[in-house]
């Protein structure tokens, strides 16, 4: 139980405050402290005696009424609902409030395709015109699609570029290399505990990119929509690391790089013998590409298929030798 200053002041025993002696009059009087919020004479009369403060007849009716537990409870429920943060009776109100009066916590809205329809597709007419344009293009090409078009139709990605940070490329590129290829949650955790100065800025940028990928592109909703693999699958990344994937829609950082921005300003670098140089303060941007794990699964399958097509390696294959010189090399 935390006591505020006002609560500690009220918690003082009245016996400690009662015997106050006025130096000018030389009398002892009882101090009555009103315990309601709108009292303007709370501290009026401390150390002073009066005819209405002495005896039972001069007792404050408000204070005597609030001493009754039942009337005090009714007073708290009627006048002090707990809306004021500096209320001295706030802790008593919260302790006496029944569980039914507590505001029910609103359940967060699930992010499904139906609930995100207006965000993912805000202009349906423009999307219909775009689909019509693409159908015309496919008819002209006899329905043939390139590999990049087939990938874009089945896989989603998000490119997000940050503003220019007041730092150099040499410093920011180390953070970009650290998070490349990692899941977005693990990358955010890495930036949270990093000792680099601009790790906090990179963390904020990654969280913003993650939210935009979920809201604008509908990425990372496999667990909500039920798009989860029956059995976790192990794949090998380009770096040669084996990872286990259970959710094919999990977000990961496919690429991250930095770019040099404009100079933020210039400063004179004074040197010896009356010479001087010029210091230019750089700025750098940070860009990431977020993809889903299904892209990494497809890339792994393509590499395995390419290796299988090569066949066994033969030391001396039966093929013609090209590029031989028609003359002696000596």
mmCIF file with all atom_site columns, C-alpha atoms in Angstrom, residues 17-225:
data_model
loop_
_atom_site.group_PDB
_atom_site.id
_atom_site.type_symbol
_atom_site.label_atom_id
_atom_site.label_alt_id
_atom_site.label_comp_id
_atom_site.label_asym_id
_atom_site.label_entity_id
_atom_site.label_seq_id
_atom_site.pdbx_PDB_ins_code
_atom_site.Cartn_x
_atom_site.Cartn_y
_atom_site.Cartn_z
_atom_site.occupancy
_atom_site.B_iso_or_equiv
_atom_site.pdbx_formal_charge
_atom_site.auth_seq_id
_atom_site.auth_comp_id
_atom_site.auth_asym_id
_atom_site.auth_atom_id
_atom_site.pdbx_PDB_model_num
ATOM 1   C CA . UNK A 1 17  ? -2.365  16.666  16.831  1.00 0.00 ? 17  UNK A CA 1
ATOM 2   C CA . UNK A 1 18  ? -4.844  17.383  19.657  1.00 0.00 ? 18  UNK A CA 1
ATOM 3   C CA . UNK A 1 19  ? -2.630  18.787  22.425  1.00 0.00 ? 19  UNK A CA 1
ATOM 4   C CA . UNK A 1 20  ? -1.630  22.046  20.755  1.00 0.00 ? 20  UNK A CA 1
ATOM 5   C CA . UNK A 1 21  ? -0.872  25.021  22.951  1.00 0.00 ? 21  UNK A CA 1
ATOM 6   C CA . UNK A 1 22  ? -1.300  28.576  21.865  1.00 0.00 ? 22  UNK A CA 1
ATOM 7   C CA . UNK A 1 23  ? 1.544   30.725  23.095  1.00 0.00 ? 23  UNK A CA 1
ATOM 8   C CA . UNK A 1 24  ? -0.464  33.928  22.988  1.00 0.00 ? 24  UNK A CA 1
ATOM 9   C CA . UNK A 1 25  ? -3.551  32.665  24.840  1.00 0.00 ? 25  UNK A CA 1
ATOM 10  C CA . UNK A 1 26  ? -1.995  29.864  26.871  1.00 0.00 ? 26  UNK A CA 1
ATOM 11  C CA . UNK A 1 27  ? -4.919  27.468  26.406  1.00 0.00 ? 27  UNK A CA 1
ATOM 12  C CA . UNK A 1 28  ? -5.127  23.949  25.049  1.00 0.00 ? 28  UNK A CA 1
ATOM 13  C CA . UNK A 1 29  ? -7.761  23.085  22.462  1.00 0.00 ? 29  UNK A CA 1
ATOM 14  C CA . UNK A 1 30  ? -8.791  20.015  20.444  1.00 0.00 ? 30  UNK A CA 1
ATOM 15  C CA . UNK A 1 31  ? -7.973  20.032  16.741  1.00 0.00 ? 31  UNK A CA 1
ATOM 16  C CA . UNK A 1 32  ? -10.688 18.765  14.398  1.00 0.00 ? 32  UNK A CA 1
ATOM 17  C CA . UNK A 1 33  ? -9.641  17.874  10.863  1.00 0.00 ? 33  UNK A CA 1
ATOM 18  C CA . UNK A 1 34  ? -12.319 17.652  8.246   1.00 0.00 ? 34  UNK A CA 1
ATOM 19  C CA . UNK A 1 35  ? -11.855 14.626  6.049   1.00 0.00 ? 35  UNK A CA 1
ATOM 20  C CA . UNK A 1 36  ? -13.758 15.668  2.965   1.00 0.00 ? 36  UNK A CA 1
ATOM 21  C CA . UNK A 1 37  ? -12.275 17.018  -0.204  1.00 0.00 ? 37  UNK A CA 1
ATOM 22  C CA . UNK A 1 38  ? -13.903 20.446  -0.380  1.00 0.00 ? 38  UNK A CA 1
ATOM 23  C CA . UNK A 1 39  ? -12.978 21.585  3.107   1.00 0.00 ? 39  UNK A CA 1
ATOM 24  C CA . UNK A 1 40  ? -11.524 25.079  3.053   1.00 0.00 ? 40  UNK A CA 1
ATOM 25  C CA . UNK A 1 41  ? -10.901 25.198  6.770   1.00 0.00 ? 41  UNK A CA 1
ATOM 26  C CA . UNK A 1 42  ? -8.914  21.990  7.093   1.00 0.00 ? 42  UNK A CA 1
ATOM 27  C CA . UNK A 1 43  ? -5.956  23.643  8.730   1.00 0.00 ? 43  UNK A CA 1
ATOM 28  C CA . UNK A 1 44  ? -7.873  26.590  10.169  1.00 0.00 ? 44  UNK A CA 1
ATOM 29  C CA . UNK A 1 45  ? -7.763  26.614  13.929  1.00 0.00 ? 45  UNK A CA 1
ATOM 30  C CA . UNK A 1 46  ? -4.609  24.515  14.412  1.00 0.00 ? 46  UNK A CA 1
ATOM 31  C CA . UNK A 1 47  ? -2.946  25.766  17.568  1.00 0.00 ? 47  UNK A CA 1
ATOM 32  C CA . UNK A 1 48  ? -5.905  28.050  18.371  1.00 0.00 ? 48  UNK A CA 1
ATOM 33  C CA . UNK A 1 49  ? -8.793  27.580  20.752  1.00 0.00 ? 49  UNK A CA 1
ATOM 34  C CA . UNK A 1 50  ? -12.358 28.738  20.370  1.00 0.00 ? 50  UNK A CA 1
ATOM 35  C CA . UNK A 1 51  ? -15.608 28.248  22.121  1.00 0.00 ? 51  UNK A CA 1
ATOM 36  C CA . UNK A 1 52  ? -17.077 26.035  19.367  1.00 0.00 ? 52  UNK A CA 1
ATOM 37  C CA . UNK A 1 53  ? -13.985 23.788  19.265  1.00 0.00 ? 53  UNK A CA 1
ATOM 38  C CA . UNK A 1 54  ? -14.196 22.773  22.903  1.00 0.00 ? 54  UNK A CA 1
ATOM 39  C CA . UNK A 1 55  ? -16.535 20.122  24.188  1.00 0.00 ? 55  UNK A CA 1
ATOM 40  C CA . UNK A 1 56  ? -18.920 17.745  22.465  1.00 0.00 ? 56  UNK A CA 1
ATOM 41  C CA . UNK A 1 57  ? -21.211 20.553  21.344  1.00 0.00 ? 57  UNK A CA 1
ATOM 42  C CA . UNK A 1 58  ? -18.516 22.157  19.248  1.00 0.00 ? 58  UNK A CA 1
ATOM 43  C CA . UNK A 1 59  ? -17.529 18.959  17.384  1.00 0.00 ? 59  UNK A CA 1
ATOM 44  C CA . UNK A 1 60  ? -17.571 19.258  13.590  1.00 0.00 ? 60  UNK A CA 1
ATOM 45  C CA . UNK A 1 61  ? -20.671 17.458  12.253  1.00 0.00 ? 61  UNK A CA 1
ATOM 46  C CA . UNK A 1 62  ? -18.955 16.543  8.982   1.00 0.00 ? 62  UNK A CA 1
ATOM 47  C CA . UNK A 1 63  ? -16.029 14.903  10.733  1.00 0.00 ? 63  UNK A CA 1
ATOM 48  C CA . UNK A 1 64  ? -18.274 13.038  13.143  1.00 0.00 ? 64  UNK A CA 1
ATOM 49  C CA . UNK A 1 65  ? -20.418 11.851  10.271  1.00 0.00 ? 65  UNK A CA 1
ATOM 50  C CA . UNK A 1 66  ? -17.420 10.555  8.347   1.00 0.00 ? 66  UNK A CA 1
ATOM 51  C CA . UNK A 1 67  ? -16.198 8.647   11.386  1.00 0.00 ? 67  UNK A CA 1
ATOM 52  C CA . UNK A 1 68  ? -19.133 6.276   10.970  1.00 0.00 ? 68  UNK A CA 1
ATOM 53  C CA . UNK A 1 69  ? -17.943 3.455   8.652   1.00 0.00 ? 69  UNK A CA 1
ATOM 54  C CA . UNK A 1 70  ? -21.296 3.057   6.890   1.00 0.00 ? 70  UNK A CA 1
ATOM 55  C CA . UNK A 1 71  ? -21.819 6.762   6.289   1.00 0.00 ? 71  UNK A CA 1
ATOM 56  C CA . UNK A 1 72  ? -18.212 7.103   5.227   1.00 0.00 ? 72  UNK A CA 1
ATOM 57  C CA . UNK A 1 73  ? -18.655 4.341   2.648   1.00 0.00 ? 73  UNK A CA 1
ATOM 58  C CA . UNK A 1 74  ? -21.811 5.998   1.309   1.00 0.00 ? 74  UNK A CA 1
ATOM 59  C CA . UNK A 1 75  ? -19.972 9.310   1.107   1.00 0.00 ? 75  UNK A CA 1
ATOM 60  C CA . UNK A 1 76  ? -17.119 7.767   -0.862  1.00 0.00 ? 76  UNK A CA 1
ATOM 61  C CA . UNK A 1 77  ? -19.423 5.993   -3.295  1.00 0.00 ? 77  UNK A CA 1
ATOM 62  C CA . UNK A 1 78  ? -21.614 9.071   -3.784  1.00 0.00 ? 78  UNK A CA 1
ATOM 63  C CA . UNK A 1 79  ? -19.082 11.868  -4.111  1.00 0.00 ? 79  UNK A CA 1
ATOM 64  C CA . UNK A 1 80  ? -15.766 10.253  -5.053  1.00 0.00 ? 80  UNK A CA 1
ATOM 65  C CA . UNK A 1 81  ? -15.904 7.839   -7.941  1.00 0.00 ? 81  UNK A CA 1
ATOM 66  C CA . UNK A 1 82  ? -12.160 7.521   -8.207  1.00 0.00 ? 82  UNK A CA 1
ATOM 67  C CA . UNK A 1 83  ? -11.848 9.685   -11.290 1.00 0.00 ? 83  UNK A CA 1
ATOM 68  C CA . UNK A 1 84  ? -9.352  12.046  -9.708  1.00 0.00 ? 84  UNK A CA 1
ATOM 69  C CA . UNK A 1 85  ? -5.850  10.638  -9.495  1.00 0.00 ? 85  UNK A CA 1
ATOM 70  C CA . UNK A 1 86  ? -4.812  12.717  -6.478  1.00 0.00 ? 86  UNK A CA 1
ATOM 71  C CA . UNK A 1 87  ? -7.825  11.695  -4.442  1.00 0.00 ? 87  UNK A CA 1
ATOM 72  C CA . UNK A 1 88  ? -6.770  10.911  -0.885  1.00 0.00 ? 88  UNK A CA 1
ATOM 73  C CA . UNK A 1 89  ? -9.450  8.228   -0.638  1.00 0.00 ? 89  UNK A CA 1
ATOM 74  C CA . UNK A 1 90  ? -8.514  6.552   -3.943  1.00 0.00 ? 90  UNK A CA 1
ATOM 75  C CA . UNK A 1 91  ? -7.031  3.450   -2.341  1.00 0.00 ? 91  UNK A CA 1
ATOM 76  C CA . UNK A 1 92  ? -10.061 2.950   -0.101  1.00 0.00 ? 92  UNK A CA 1
ATOM 77  C CA . UNK A 1 93  ? -12.386 3.339   -3.067  1.00 0.00 ? 93  UNK A CA 1
ATOM 78  C CA . UNK A 1 94  ? -10.476 0.752   -5.096  1.00 0.00 ? 94  UNK A CA 1
ATOM 79  C CA . UNK A 1 95  ? -10.403 -1.665  -2.165  1.00 0.00 ? 95  UNK A CA 1
ATOM 80  C CA . UNK A 1 96  ? -14.136 -1.338  -1.484  1.00 0.00 ? 96  UNK A CA 1
ATOM 81  C CA . UNK A 1 97  ? -15.263 -1.392  -5.107  1.00 0.00 ? 97  UNK A CA 1
ATOM 82  C CA . UNK A 1 98  ? -16.873 -4.736  -6.054  1.00 0.00 ? 98  UNK A CA 1
ATOM 83  C CA . UNK A 1 99  ? -15.456 -6.772  -8.862  1.00 0.00 ? 99  UNK A CA 1
ATOM 84  C CA . UNK A 1 100 ? -18.552 -6.206  -11.005 1.00 0.00 ? 100 UNK A CA 1
ATOM 85  C CA . UNK A 1 101 ? -17.965 -2.425  -11.056 1.00 0.00 ? 101 UNK A CA 1
ATOM 86  C CA . UNK A 1 102 ? -14.449 -2.814  -12.434 1.00 0.00 ? 102 UNK A CA 1
ATOM 87  C CA . UNK A 1 103 ? -14.284 -1.912  -16.135 1.00 0.00 ? 103 UNK A CA 1
ATOM 88  C CA . UNK A 1 104 ? -14.147 -5.027  -18.224 1.00 0.00 ? 104 UNK A CA 1
ATOM 89  C CA . UNK A 1 105 ? -11.012 -5.304  -20.306 1.00 0.00 ? 105 UNK A CA 1
ATOM 90  C CA . UNK A 1 106 ? -11.875 -5.064  -23.956 1.00 0.00 ? 106 UNK A CA 1
ATOM 91  C CA . UNK A 1 107 ? -10.725 -8.053  -25.920 1.00 0.00 ? 107 UNK A CA 1
ATOM 92  C CA . UNK A 1 108 ? -8.352  -7.036  -28.738 1.00 0.00 ? 108 UNK A CA 1
ATOM 93  C CA . UNK A 1 109 ? -9.802  -7.355  -32.193 1.00 0.00 ? 109 UNK A CA 1
ATOM 94  C CA . UNK A 1 110 ? -8.438  -10.294 -34.130 1.00 0.00 ? 110 UNK A CA 1
ATOM 95  C CA . UNK A 1 111 ? -6.571  -9.412  -37.278 1.00 0.00 ? 111 UNK A CA 1
ATOM 96  C CA . UNK A 1 112 ? -8.275  -11.441 -39.957 1.00 0.00 ? 112 UNK A CA 1
ATOM 97  C CA . UNK A 1 113 ? -8.835  -10.880 -43.652 1.00 0.00 ? 113 UNK A CA 1
ATOM 98  C CA . UNK A 1 114 ? -12.365 -9.637  -43.011 1.00 0.00 ? 114 UNK A CA 1
ATOM 99  C CA . UNK A 1 115 ? -11.397 -7.143  -40.305 1.00 0.00 ? 115 UNK A CA 1
ATOM 100 C CA . UNK A 1 116 ? -8.462  -5.807  -42.365 1.00 0.00 ? 116 UNK A CA 1
ATOM 101 C CA . UNK A 1 117 ? -10.375 -5.653  -45.660 1.00 0.00 ? 117 UNK A CA 1
ATOM 102 C CA . UNK A 1 118 ? -10.803 -1.870  -45.594 1.00 0.00 ? 118 UNK A CA 1
ATOM 103 C CA . UNK A 1 119 ? -7.143  -1.357  -44.765 1.00 0.00 ? 119 UNK A CA 1
ATOM 104 C CA . UNK A 1 120 ? -5.719  -3.832  -47.264 1.00 0.00 ? 120 UNK A CA 1
ATOM 105 C CA . UNK A 1 121 ? -8.080  -2.817  -50.088 1.00 0.00 ? 121 UNK A CA 1
ATOM 106 C CA . UNK A 1 122 ? -9.219  0.775   -49.442 1.00 0.00 ? 122 UNK A CA 1
ATOM 107 C CA . UNK A 1 123 ? -10.020 1.529   -53.106 1.00 0.00 ? 123 UNK A CA 1
ATOM 108 C CA . UNK A 1 124 ? -11.750 -1.469  -54.642 1.00 0.00 ? 124 UNK A CA 1
ATOM 109 C CA . UNK A 1 125 ? -12.504 0.270   -57.964 1.00 0.00 ? 125 UNK A CA 1
ATOM 110 C CA . UNK A 1 126 ? -8.836  0.967   -58.602 1.00 0.00 ? 126 UNK A CA 1
ATOM 111 C CA . UNK A 1 127 ? -8.010  -2.659  -57.824 1.00 0.00 ? 127 UNK A CA 1
ATOM 112 C CA . UNK A 1 128 ? -10.654 -3.834  -60.312 1.00 0.00 ? 128 UNK A CA 1
ATOM 113 C CA . UNK A 1 129 ? -9.190  -1.585  -63.027 1.00 0.00 ? 129 UNK A CA 1
ATOM 114 C CA . UNK A 1 130 ? -5.710  -2.885  -62.201 1.00 0.00 ? 130 UNK A CA 1
ATOM 115 C CA . UNK A 1 131 ? -6.907  -6.494  -62.514 1.00 0.00 ? 131 UNK A CA 1
ATOM 116 C CA . UNK A 1 132 ? -8.549  -5.670  -65.860 1.00 0.00 ? 132 UNK A CA 1
ATOM 117 C CA . UNK A 1 133 ? -5.295  -4.175  -67.105 1.00 0.00 ? 133 UNK A CA 1
ATOM 118 C CA . UNK A 1 134 ? -3.341  -7.251  -66.069 1.00 0.00 ? 134 UNK A CA 1
ATOM 119 C CA . UNK A 1 135 ? -5.846  -9.579  -67.749 1.00 0.00 ? 135 UNK A CA 1
ATOM 120 C CA . UNK A 1 136 ? -5.465  -7.652  -71.014 1.00 0.00 ? 136 UNK A CA 1
ATOM 121 C CA . UNK A 1 137 ? -1.683  -7.954  -70.766 1.00 0.00 ? 137 UNK A CA 1
ATOM 122 C CA . UNK A 1 138 ? -1.887  -11.702 -70.138 1.00 0.00 ? 138 UNK A CA 1
ATOM 123 C CA . UNK A 1 139 ? -4.189  -12.187 -73.133 1.00 0.00 ? 139 UNK A CA 1
ATOM 124 C CA . UNK A 1 140 ? -1.773  -10.318 -75.382 1.00 0.00 ? 140 UNK A CA 1
ATOM 125 C CA . UNK A 1 141 ? 1.053   -12.572 -74.212 1.00 0.00 ? 141 UNK A CA 1
ATOM 126 C CA . UNK A 1 142 ? -1.131  -15.665 -74.576 1.00 0.00 ? 142 UNK A CA 1
ATOM 127 C CA . UNK A 1 143 ? -1.339  -16.105 -70.817 1.00 0.00 ? 143 UNK A CA 1
ATOM 128 C CA . UNK A 1 144 ? 2.397   -16.508 -70.295 1.00 0.00 ? 144 UNK A CA 1
ATOM 129 C CA . UNK A 1 145 ? 3.780   -15.093 -67.054 1.00 0.00 ? 145 UNK A CA 1
ATOM 130 C CA . UNK A 1 146 ? 7.347   -14.459 -66.154 1.00 0.00 ? 146 UNK A CA 1
ATOM 131 C CA . UNK A 1 147 ? 8.929   -16.008 -63.089 1.00 0.00 ? 147 UNK A CA 1
ATOM 132 C CA . UNK A 1 148 ? 8.932   -12.687 -61.221 1.00 0.00 ? 148 UNK A CA 1
ATOM 133 C CA . UNK A 1 149 ? 5.209   -12.202 -61.898 1.00 0.00 ? 149 UNK A CA 1
ATOM 134 C CA . UNK A 1 150 ? 4.362   -15.684 -60.627 1.00 0.00 ? 150 UNK A CA 1
ATOM 135 C CA . UNK A 1 151 ? 6.348   -15.059 -57.462 1.00 0.00 ? 151 UNK A CA 1
ATOM 136 C CA . UNK A 1 152 ? 4.653   -11.709 -56.824 1.00 0.00 ? 152 UNK A CA 1
ATOM 137 C CA . UNK A 1 153 ? 1.222   -13.305 -57.241 1.00 0.00 ? 153 UNK A CA 1
ATOM 138 C CA . UNK A 1 154 ? 1.890   -15.946 -54.580 1.00 0.00 ? 154 UNK A CA 1
ATOM 139 C CA . UNK A 1 155 ? 4.365   -14.247 -52.200 1.00 0.00 ? 155 UNK A CA 1
ATOM 140 C CA . UNK A 1 156 ? 4.234   -10.895 -50.456 1.00 0.00 ? 156 UNK A CA 1
ATOM 141 C CA . UNK A 1 157 ? 6.971   -8.515  -49.381 1.00 0.00 ? 157 UNK A CA 1
ATOM 142 C CA . UNK A 1 158 ? 7.377   -5.018  -47.988 1.00 0.00 ? 158 UNK A CA 1
ATOM 143 C CA . UNK A 1 159 ? 10.132  -2.487  -48.622 1.00 0.00 ? 159 UNK A CA 1
ATOM 144 C CA . UNK A 1 160 ? 10.391  0.178   -45.932 1.00 0.00 ? 160 UNK A CA 1
ATOM 145 C CA . UNK A 1 161 ? 12.886  3.032   -45.896 1.00 0.00 ? 161 UNK A CA 1
ATOM 146 C CA . UNK A 1 162 ? 13.551  5.225   -42.892 1.00 0.00 ? 162 UNK A CA 1
ATOM 147 C CA . UNK A 1 163 ? 14.374  8.882   -42.623 1.00 0.00 ? 163 UNK A CA 1
ATOM 148 C CA . UNK A 1 164 ? 17.979  10.024  -42.558 1.00 0.00 ? 164 UNK A CA 1
ATOM 149 C CA . UNK A 1 165 ? 19.691  9.310   -39.260 1.00 0.00 ? 165 UNK A CA 1
ATOM 150 C CA . UNK A 1 166 ? 22.390  11.680  -37.969 1.00 0.00 ? 166 UNK A CA 1
ATOM 151 C CA . UNK A 1 167 ? 25.108  9.060   -38.178 1.00 0.00 ? 167 UNK A CA 1
ATOM 152 C CA . UNK A 1 168 ? 27.614  7.692   -40.664 1.00 0.00 ? 168 UNK A CA 1
ATOM 153 C CA . UNK A 1 169 ? 27.365  4.729   -43.010 1.00 0.00 ? 169 UNK A CA 1
ATOM 154 C CA . UNK A 1 170 ? 30.309  3.046   -41.313 1.00 0.00 ? 170 UNK A CA 1
ATOM 155 C CA . UNK A 1 171 ? 28.469  2.935   -37.967 1.00 0.00 ? 171 UNK A CA 1
ATOM 156 C CA . UNK A 1 172 ? 24.980  2.043   -39.197 1.00 0.00 ? 172 UNK A CA 1
ATOM 157 C CA . UNK A 1 173 ? 26.065  -0.705  -41.593 1.00 0.00 ? 173 UNK A CA 1
ATOM 158 C CA . UNK A 1 174 ? 27.146  -2.868  -38.676 1.00 0.00 ? 174 UNK A CA 1
ATOM 159 C CA . UNK A 1 175 ? 23.582  -2.979  -37.345 1.00 0.00 ? 175 UNK A CA 1
ATOM 160 C CA . UNK A 1 176 ? 22.215  -3.690  -40.828 1.00 0.00 ? 176 UNK A CA 1
ATOM 161 C CA . UNK A 1 177 ? 24.515  -6.696  -41.196 1.00 0.00 ? 177 UNK A CA 1
ATOM 162 C CA . UNK A 1 178 ? 23.632  -7.950  -37.726 1.00 0.00 ? 178 UNK A CA 1
ATOM 163 C CA . UNK A 1 179 ? 19.896  -8.394  -38.411 1.00 0.00 ? 179 UNK A CA 1
ATOM 164 C CA . UNK A 1 180 ? 19.961  -9.614  -42.000 1.00 0.00 ? 180 UNK A CA 1
ATOM 165 C CA . UNK A 1 181 ? 18.253  -12.994 -42.363 1.00 0.00 ? 181 UNK A CA 1
ATOM 166 C CA . UNK A 1 182 ? 16.793  -13.029 -38.856 1.00 0.00 ? 182 UNK A CA 1
ATOM 167 C CA . UNK A 1 183 ? 13.058  -13.177 -37.995 1.00 0.00 ? 183 UNK A CA 1
ATOM 168 C CA . UNK A 1 184 ? 11.619  -9.774  -37.296 1.00 0.00 ? 184 UNK A CA 1
ATOM 169 C CA . UNK A 1 185 ? 10.947  -10.499 -33.605 1.00 0.00 ? 185 UNK A CA 1
ATOM 170 C CA . UNK A 1 186 ? 14.488  -11.731 -33.057 1.00 0.00 ? 186 UNK A CA 1
ATOM 171 C CA . UNK A 1 187 ? 15.916  -8.693  -34.855 1.00 0.00 ? 187 UNK A CA 1
ATOM 172 C CA . UNK A 1 188 ? 13.888  -6.355  -32.634 1.00 0.00 ? 188 UNK A CA 1
ATOM 173 C CA . UNK A 1 189 ? 15.173  -8.229  -29.587 1.00 0.00 ? 189 UNK A CA 1
ATOM 174 C CA . UNK A 1 190 ? 18.753  -7.848  -30.831 1.00 0.00 ? 190 UNK A CA 1
ATOM 175 C CA . UNK A 1 191 ? 18.321  -4.089  -31.217 1.00 0.00 ? 191 UNK A CA 1
ATOM 176 C CA . UNK A 1 192 ? 16.689  -3.830  -27.792 1.00 0.00 ? 192 UNK A CA 1
ATOM 177 C CA . UNK A 1 193 ? 19.780  -5.099  -25.982 1.00 0.00 ? 193 UNK A CA 1
ATOM 178 C CA . UNK A 1 194 ? 22.405  -3.657  -28.330 1.00 0.00 ? 194 UNK A CA 1
ATOM 179 C CA . UNK A 1 195 ? 24.860  -1.116  -26.937 1.00 0.00 ? 195 UNK A CA 1
ATOM 180 C CA . UNK A 1 196 ? 25.018  0.856   -30.174 1.00 0.00 ? 196 UNK A CA 1
ATOM 181 C CA . UNK A 1 197 ? 23.632  4.370   -30.002 1.00 0.00 ? 197 UNK A CA 1
ATOM 182 C CA . UNK A 1 198 ? 21.317  4.078   -33.003 1.00 0.00 ? 198 UNK A CA 1
ATOM 183 C CA . UNK A 1 199 ? 20.052  0.602   -32.130 1.00 0.00 ? 199 UNK A CA 1
ATOM 184 C CA . UNK A 1 200 ? 16.982  2.253   -30.579 1.00 0.00 ? 200 UNK A CA 1
ATOM 185 C CA . UNK A 1 201 ? 16.256  4.066   -33.848 1.00 0.00 ? 201 UNK A CA 1
ATOM 186 C CA . UNK A 1 202 ? 16.642  0.850   -35.833 1.00 0.00 ? 202 UNK A CA 1
ATOM 187 C CA . UNK A 1 203 ? 14.356  -0.947  -33.367 1.00 0.00 ? 203 UNK A CA 1
ATOM 188 C CA . UNK A 1 204 ? 11.649  1.680   -33.838 1.00 0.00 ? 204 UNK A CA 1
ATOM 189 C CA . UNK A 1 205 ? 12.051  1.421   -37.624 1.00 0.00 ? 205 UNK A CA 1
ATOM 190 C CA . UNK A 1 206 ? 11.714  -2.382  -37.547 1.00 0.00 ? 206 UNK A CA 1
ATOM 191 C CA . UNK A 1 207 ? 8.575   -2.196  -35.411 1.00 0.00 ? 207 UNK A CA 1
ATOM 192 C CA . UNK A 1 208 ? 7.074   0.295   -37.841 1.00 0.00 ? 208 UNK A CA 1
ATOM 193 C CA . UNK A 1 209 ? 7.917   -1.924  -40.824 1.00 0.00 ? 209 UNK A CA 1
ATOM 194 C CA . UNK A 1 210 ? 6.399   -4.957  -39.058 1.00 0.00 ? 210 UNK A CA 1
ATOM 195 C CA . UNK A 1 211 ? 3.138   -3.118  -38.341 1.00 0.00 ? 211 UNK A CA 1
ATOM 196 C CA . UNK A 1 212 ? 2.904   -1.841  -41.904 1.00 0.00 ? 212 UNK A CA 1
ATOM 197 C CA . UNK A 1 213 ? 3.466   -5.348  -43.290 1.00 0.00 ? 213 UNK A CA 1
ATOM 198 C CA . UNK A 1 214 ? 0.670   -6.757  -41.148 1.00 0.00 ? 214 UNK A CA 1
ATOM 199 C CA . UNK A 1 215 ? -1.837  -3.970  -41.751 1.00 0.00 ? 215 UNK A CA 1
ATOM 200 C CA . UNK A 1 216 ? -1.160  -3.001  -45.369 1.00 0.00 ? 216 UNK A CA 1
ATOM 201 C CA . UNK A 1 217 ? -0.119  -6.326  -46.886 1.00 0.00 ? 217 UNK A CA 1
ATOM 202 C CA . UNK A 1 218 ? -1.778  -8.830  -44.551 1.00 0.00 ? 218 UNK A CA 1
ATOM 203 C CA . UNK A 1 219 ? 1.515   -10.587 -43.850 1.00 0.00 ? 219 UNK A CA 1
ATOM 204 C CA . UNK A 1 220 ? 2.240   -12.656 -40.771 1.00 0.00 ? 220 UNK A CA 1
ATOM 205 C CA . UNK A 1 221 ? -1.368  -13.780 -40.163 1.00 0.00 ? 221 UNK A CA 1
ATOM 206 C CA . UNK A 1 222 ? -0.761  -17.516 -40.477 1.00 0.00 ? 222 UNK A CA 1
ATOM 207 C CA . UNK A 1 223 ? -1.627  -18.430 -36.904 1.00 0.00 ? 223 UNK A CA 1
ATOM 208 C CA . UNK A 1 224 ? -4.854  -16.421 -36.983 1.00 0.00 ? 224 UNK A CA 1
ATOM 209 C CA . UNK A 1 225 ? -6.010  -17.723 -40.372 1.00 0.00 ? 225 UNK A CA 1
#
